[in-house]
Amino acid sequence: MRTAWETVMATKTQIVFDCTDPDRLAKFWAEALHYKLQDPPAGFSSWQAALKAWEVPVEEWNSASAIVDPEGGGPRIYFQQMDTPKPGKNRIHLDLNVSGGPTVPLPDRKARVNHEVGRLLDLGASEQRAWDVPPRSKAELGEYWVVMQDPEGNEFCVQ
């Protein structure tokens, strides 16, 4: 029998982006992930109303933003303003899995990925490179994904 200390529970997580424009990046990722901007605290009609009531200087209003999964299943994503430039390639990135997985024929997976890439380009992302790995045998399914960057240059994949 497990004690309360031994109970294994999933650790709640939050993904954090360091960025120059939290509002812009939050809006991009909210659209990209079908998330929504986090609601203002209880008792406030907007974040601006809360920040004003808390006497946060106007020049600090875009120092942070957050988005949440409207269904409550995905992690909260937090965007914090940093004045340091992005040093190079991300050491961690998001994969947006839109293809339907290996049970979907490769041409259909490619079409789904390309459709999503088009949507993300319209939101302000940029495309770096498409990877098209054809099956080498009848047993292999082939792979297809596109490496992209968000509006601040953070890499992510659409697969």
PDB file of C-alpha atoms in Angstrom:
ATOM      1  CA  MET A   1       0.000   0.000   0.000  1.00  0.00           C
ATOM      2  CA  ARG A   2       1.306   3.438  -0.916  1.00  0.00           C
ATOM      3  CA  THR A   3       1.490   6.270   1.535  1.00  0.00           C
ATOM      4  CA  ALA A   4       0.500   9.806   0.593  1.00  0.00           C
ATOM      5  CA  TRP A   5       4.185  10.551  -0.040  1.00  0.00           C
ATOM      6  CA  GLU A   6       4.447   7.692  -2.516  1.00  0.00           C
ATOM      7  CA  THR A   7       1.427   8.577  -4.615  1.00  0.00           C
ATOM      8  CA  VAL A   8       2.588   9.206  -8.137  1.00  0.00           C
ATOM      9  CA  MET A   9       0.910  12.138  -9.832  1.00  0.00           C
ATOM     10  CA  ALA A  10       1.693  13.937 -13.033  1.00  0.00           C
ATOM     11  CA  THR A  11       3.642  17.108 -12.463  1.00  0.00           C
ATOM     12  CA  LYS A  12       1.794  20.195 -13.635  1.00  0.00           C
ATOM     13  CA  THR A  13       3.878  22.011 -16.195  1.00  0.00           C
ATOM     14  CA  GLN A  14       4.034  25.419 -17.751  1.00  0.00           C
ATOM     15  CA  ILE A  15       6.007  26.177 -20.889  1.00  0.00           C
ATOM     16  CA  VAL A  16       7.844  29.509 -20.769  1.00  0.00           C
ATOM     17  CA  PHE A  17       9.033  31.569 -23.741  1.00  0.00           C
ATOM     18  CA  ASP A  18      11.532  34.378 -23.255  1.00  0.00           C
ATOM     19  CA  CYS A  19      10.661  36.994 -25.865  1.00  0.00           C
ATOM     20  CA  THR A  20      10.732  40.660 -26.775  1.00  0.00           C
ATOM     21  CA  ASP A  21       6.974  41.088 -27.372  1.00  0.00           C
ATOM     22  CA  PRO A  22       4.886  38.847 -25.073  1.00  0.00           C
ATOM     23  CA  ASP A  23       1.547  40.107 -26.391  1.00  0.00           C
ATOM     24  CA  ARG A  24       2.420  39.420 -30.044  1.00  0.00           C
ATOM     25  CA  LEU A  25       3.910  35.995 -29.346  1.00  0.00           C
ATOM     26  CA  ALA A  26       1.020  34.977 -27.068  1.00  0.00           C
ATOM     27  CA  LYS A  27      -1.482  35.887 -29.768  1.00  0.00           C
ATOM     28  CA  PHE A  28       0.505  33.938 -32.406  1.00  0.00           C
ATOM     29  CA  TRP A  29       0.758  30.766 -30.280  1.00  0.00           C
ATOM     30  CA  ALA A  30      -2.873  31.031 -29.126  1.00  0.00           C
ATOM     31  CA  GLU A  31      -3.948  30.879 -32.772  1.00  0.00           C
ATOM     32  CA  ALA A  32      -1.326  28.272 -33.715  1.00  0.00           C
ATOM     33  CA  LEU A  33      -2.317  25.888 -30.902  1.00  0.00           C
ATOM     34  CA  HIS A  34      -6.054  26.692 -30.791  1.00  0.00           C
ATOM     35  CA  TYR A  35      -5.535  28.075 -27.290  1.00  0.00           C
ATOM     36  CA  LYS A  36      -6.913  31.314 -25.870  1.00  0.00           C
ATOM     37  CA  LEU A  37      -5.398  34.230 -24.016  1.00  0.00           C
ATOM     38  CA  GLN A  38      -5.659  33.632 -20.295  1.00  0.00           C
ATOM     39  CA  ASP A  39      -8.719  35.284 -18.793  1.00  0.00           C
ATOM     40  CA  PRO A  40      -8.156  38.262 -16.478  1.00  0.00           C
ATOM     41  CA  PRO A  41      -8.325  37.675 -12.718  1.00  0.00           C
ATOM     42  CA  ALA A  42     -11.733  37.409 -11.089  1.00  0.00           C
ATOM     43  CA  GLY A  43     -13.326  40.797 -10.547  1.00  0.00           C
ATOM     44  CA  PHE A  44     -11.667  42.426 -13.577  1.00  0.00           C
ATOM     45  CA  SER A  45     -13.164  42.858 -17.025  1.00  0.00           C
ATOM     46  CA  SER A  46      -9.722  42.913 -18.681  1.00  0.00           C
ATOM     47  CA  TRP A  47      -6.019  42.559 -17.961  1.00  0.00           C
ATOM     48  CA  GLN A  48      -5.644  46.295 -18.547  1.00  0.00           C
ATOM     49  CA  ALA A  49      -8.205  46.980 -15.810  1.00  0.00           C
ATOM     50  CA  ALA A  50      -6.341  44.666 -13.425  1.00  0.00           C
ATOM     51  CA  LEU A  51      -2.947  46.176 -14.202  1.00  0.00           C
ATOM     52  CA  LYS A  52      -4.325  49.684 -13.765  1.00  0.00           C
ATOM     53  CA  ALA A  53      -5.940  48.744 -10.424  1.00  0.00           C
ATOM     54  CA  TRP A  54      -2.646  47.207  -9.278  1.00  0.00           C
ATOM     55  CA  GLU A  55      -0.872  50.429 -10.304  1.00  0.00           C
ATOM     56  CA  VAL A  56       1.456  48.667 -12.728  1.00  0.00           C
ATOM     57  CA  PRO A  57       3.108  51.330 -14.910  1.00  0.00           C
ATOM     58  CA  VAL A  58       1.748  51.350 -18.477  1.00  0.00           C
ATOM     59  CA  GLU A  59       5.236  50.723 -19.898  1.00  0.00           C
ATOM     60  CA  GLU A  60       5.277  47.365 -18.071  1.00  0.00           C
ATOM     61  CA  TRP A  61       1.898  46.137 -19.333  1.00  0.00           C
ATOM     62  CA  ASN A  62       3.535  44.046 -22.082  1.00  0.00           C
ATOM     63  CA  SER A  63       6.101  42.430 -19.791  1.00  0.00           C
ATOM     64  CA  ALA A  64       4.209  39.128 -19.738  1.00  0.00           C
ATOM     65  CA  SER A  65       1.270  37.258 -21.211  1.00  0.00           C
ATOM     66  CA  ALA A  66      -0.124  33.742 -21.016  1.00  0.00           C
ATOM     67  CA  ILE A  67      -2.307  31.402 -23.025  1.00  0.00           C
ATOM     68  CA  VAL A  68      -4.282  28.383 -21.905  1.00  0.00           C
ATOM     69  CA  ASP A  69      -5.962  25.385 -23.462  1.00  0.00           C
ATOM     70  CA  PRO A  70      -9.697  26.203 -23.514  1.00  0.00           C
ATOM     71  CA  GLU A  71     -10.416  22.510 -22.866  1.00  0.00           C
ATOM     72  CA  GLY A  72      -8.088  22.518 -19.839  1.00  0.00           C
ATOM     73  CA  GLY A  73      -5.937  19.600 -21.024  1.00  0.00           C
ATOM     74  CA  GLY A  74      -2.784  21.256 -22.298  1.00  0.00           C
ATOM     75  CA  PRO A  75      -0.184  23.159 -20.316  1.00  0.00           C
ATOM     76  CA  ARG A  76      -0.319  26.884 -19.704  1.00  0.00           C
ATOM     77  CA  ILE A  77       2.171  28.747 -21.874  1.00  0.00           C
ATOM     78  CA  TYR A  78       3.743  31.860 -20.413  1.00  0.00           C
ATOM     79  CA  PHE A  79       5.560  34.586 -22.344  1.00  0.00           C
ATOM     80  CA  GLN A  80       7.971  36.787 -20.430  1.00  0.00           C
ATOM     81  CA  GLN A  81       9.750  39.824 -21.790  1.00  0.00           C
ATOM     82  CA  MET A  82      13.520  39.584 -21.916  1.00  0.00           C
ATOM     83  CA  ASP A  83      15.923  42.063 -23.429  1.00  0.00           C
ATOM     84  CA  THR A  84      18.522  39.486 -24.411  1.00  0.00           C
ATOM     85  CA  PRO A  85      18.556  38.293 -28.030  1.00  0.00           C
ATOM     86  CA  LYS A  86      17.856  34.691 -28.968  1.00  0.00           C
ATOM     87  CA  PRO A  87      21.351  33.129 -29.025  1.00  0.00           C
ATOM     88  CA  GLY A  88      20.850  30.525 -31.748  1.00  0.00           C
ATOM     89  CA  LYS A  89      18.930  27.322 -32.341  1.00  0.00           C
ATOM     90  CA  ASN A  90      16.432  26.357 -29.682  1.00  0.00           C
ATOM     91  CA  ARG A  91      17.520  23.575 -27.350  1.00  0.00           C
ATOM     92  CA  ILE A  92      13.873  22.570 -27.009  1.00  0.00           C
ATOM     93  CA  HIS A  93      10.993  23.043 -29.425  1.00  0.00           C
ATOM     94  CA  LEU A  94       7.330  22.243 -29.936  1.00  0.00           C
ATOM     95  CA  ASP A  95       6.067  19.687 -32.457  1.00  0.00           C
ATOM     96  CA  LEU A  96       2.580  20.397 -33.779  1.00  0.00           C
ATOM     97  CA  ASN A  97       1.164  16.986 -34.691  1.00  0.00           C
ATOM     98  CA  VAL A  98      -1.479  17.627 -37.323  1.00  0.00           C
ATOM     99  CA  SER A  99      -0.945  14.809 -39.845  1.00  0.00           C
ATOM    100  CA  GLY A 100      -3.167  12.219 -38.215  1.00  0.00           C
ATOM    101  CA  GLY A 101      -0.306   9.818 -37.502  1.00  0.00           C
ATOM    102  CA  PRO A 102       1.102   6.740 -39.204  1.00  0.00           C
ATOM    103  CA  THR A 103      -2.272   5.169 -39.967  1.00  0.00           C
ATOM    104  CA  VAL A 104      -2.947   7.985 -42.446  1.00  0.00           C
ATOM    105  CA  PRO A 105      -1.439   7.487 -45.924  1.00  0.00           C
ATOM    106  CA  LEU A 106       1.675   9.610 -46.540  1.00  0.00           C
ATOM    107  CA  PRO A 107       0.105  11.789 -49.290  1.00  0.00           C
ATOM    108  CA  ASP A 108      -2.764  12.672 -46.940  1.00  0.00           C
ATOM    109  CA  ARG A 109      -0.350  13.393 -44.068  1.00  0.00           C
ATOM    110  CA  LYS A 110       1.635  15.716 -46.337  1.00  0.00           C
ATOM    111  CA  ALA A 111      -1.533  17.538 -47.402  1.00  0.00           C
ATOM    112  CA  ARG A 112      -2.588  18.039 -43.769  1.00  0.00           C
ATOM    113  CA  VAL A 113       0.866  19.306 -42.790  1.00  0.00           C
ATOM    114  CA  ASN A 114       1.039  21.660 -45.770  1.00  0.00           C
ATOM    115  CA  HIS A 115      -2.421  23.034 -45.022  1.00  0.00           C
ATOM    116  CA  GLU A 116      -1.374  23.808 -41.431  1.00  0.00           C
ATOM    117  CA  VAL A 117       1.920  25.315 -42.619  1.00  0.00           C
ATOM    118  CA  GLY A 118      -0.085  27.686 -44.835  1.00  0.00           C
ATOM    119  CA  ARG A 119      -2.277  28.709 -41.903  1.00  0.00           C
ATOM    120  CA  LEU A 120       0.764  29.346 -39.707  1.00  0.00           C
ATOM    121  CA  LEU A 121       2.485  31.365 -42.424  1.00  0.00           C
ATOM    122  CA  ASP A 122      -0.622  33.577 -42.535  1.00  0.00           C
ATOM    123  CA  LEU A 123      -0.276  34.074 -38.752  1.00  0.00           C
ATOM    124  CA  GLY A 124       3.298  35.328 -39.085  1.00  0.00           C
ATOM    125  CA  ALA A 125       5.443  32.186 -38.942  1.00  0.00           C
ATOM    126  CA  SER A 126       8.189  31.520 -41.464  1.00  0.00           C
ATOM    127  CA  GLU A 127       9.189  28.251 -43.077  1.00  0.00           C
ATOM    128  CA  GLN A 128      12.762  27.000 -42.734  1.00  0.00           C
ATOM    129  CA  ARG A 129      12.780  23.601 -44.402  1.00  0.00           C
ATOM    130  CA  ALA A 130      10.518  20.709 -45.328  1.00  0.00           C
ATOM    131  CA  TRP A 131      11.760  17.183 -44.646  1.00  0.00           C
ATOM    132  CA  ASP A 132      10.339  14.548 -46.974  1.00  0.00           C
ATOM    133  CA  VAL A 133      11.601  11.052 -46.161  1.00  0.00           C
ATOM    134  CA  PRO A 134      10.011   8.527 -48.526  1.00  0.00           C
ATOM    135  CA  PRO A 135       9.502   4.935 -47.413  1.00  0.00           C
ATOM    136  CA  ARG A 136      12.475   2.726 -48.270  1.00  0.00           C
ATOM    137  CA  SER A 137      10.408  -0.444 -48.188  1.00  0.00           C
ATOM    138  CA  LYS A 138       6.778  -1.542 -48.053  1.00  0.00           C
ATOM    139  CA  ALA A 139       7.163  -1.933 -44.284  1.00  0.00           C
ATOM    140  CA  GLU A 140       8.114   1.734 -43.815  1.00  0.00           C
ATOM    141  CA  LEU A 141       5.550   4.511 -43.833  1.00  0.00           C
ATOM    142  CA  GLY A 142       7.699   7.490 -44.786  1.00  0.00           C
ATOM    143  CA  GLU A 143       7.907  10.734 -42.889  1.00  0.00           C
ATOM    144  CA  TYR A 144       7.151  14.357 -43.614  1.00  0.00           C
ATOM    145  CA  TRP A 145       7.554  17.432 -41.453  1.00  0.00           C
ATOM    146  CA  VAL A 146       8.250  21.127 -41.835  1.00  0.00           C
ATOM    147  CA  VAL A 147      10.571  23.138 -39.617  1.00  0.00           C
ATOM    148  CA  MET A 148       9.209  26.625 -39.011  1.00  0.00           C
ATOM    149  CA  GLN A 149       9.921  29.686 -36.888  1.00  0.00           C
ATOM    150  CA  ASP A 150       7.460  31.757 -34.881  1.00  0.00           C
ATOM    151  CA  PRO A 151       7.486  35.576 -35.272  1.00  0.00           C
ATOM    152  CA  GLU A 152      10.500  35.863 -32.918  1.00  0.00           C
ATOM    153  CA  GLY A 153      12.538  33.116 -34.573  1.00  0.00           C
ATOM    154  CA  ASN A 154      11.796  30.197 -32.221  1.00  0.00           C
ATOM    155  CA  GLU A 155      11.923  26.931 -34.155  1.00  0.00           C
ATOM    156  CA  PHE A 156       9.054  24.444 -34.131  1.00  0.00           C
ATOM    157  CA  CYS A 157       7.966  21.556 -36.315  1.00  0.00           C
ATOM    158  CA  VAL A 158       4.697  20.754 -38.018  1.00  0.00           C
ATOM    159  CA  GLN A 159       4.310  17.025 -38.591  1.00  0.00           C
TER     160      GLN A 159
END
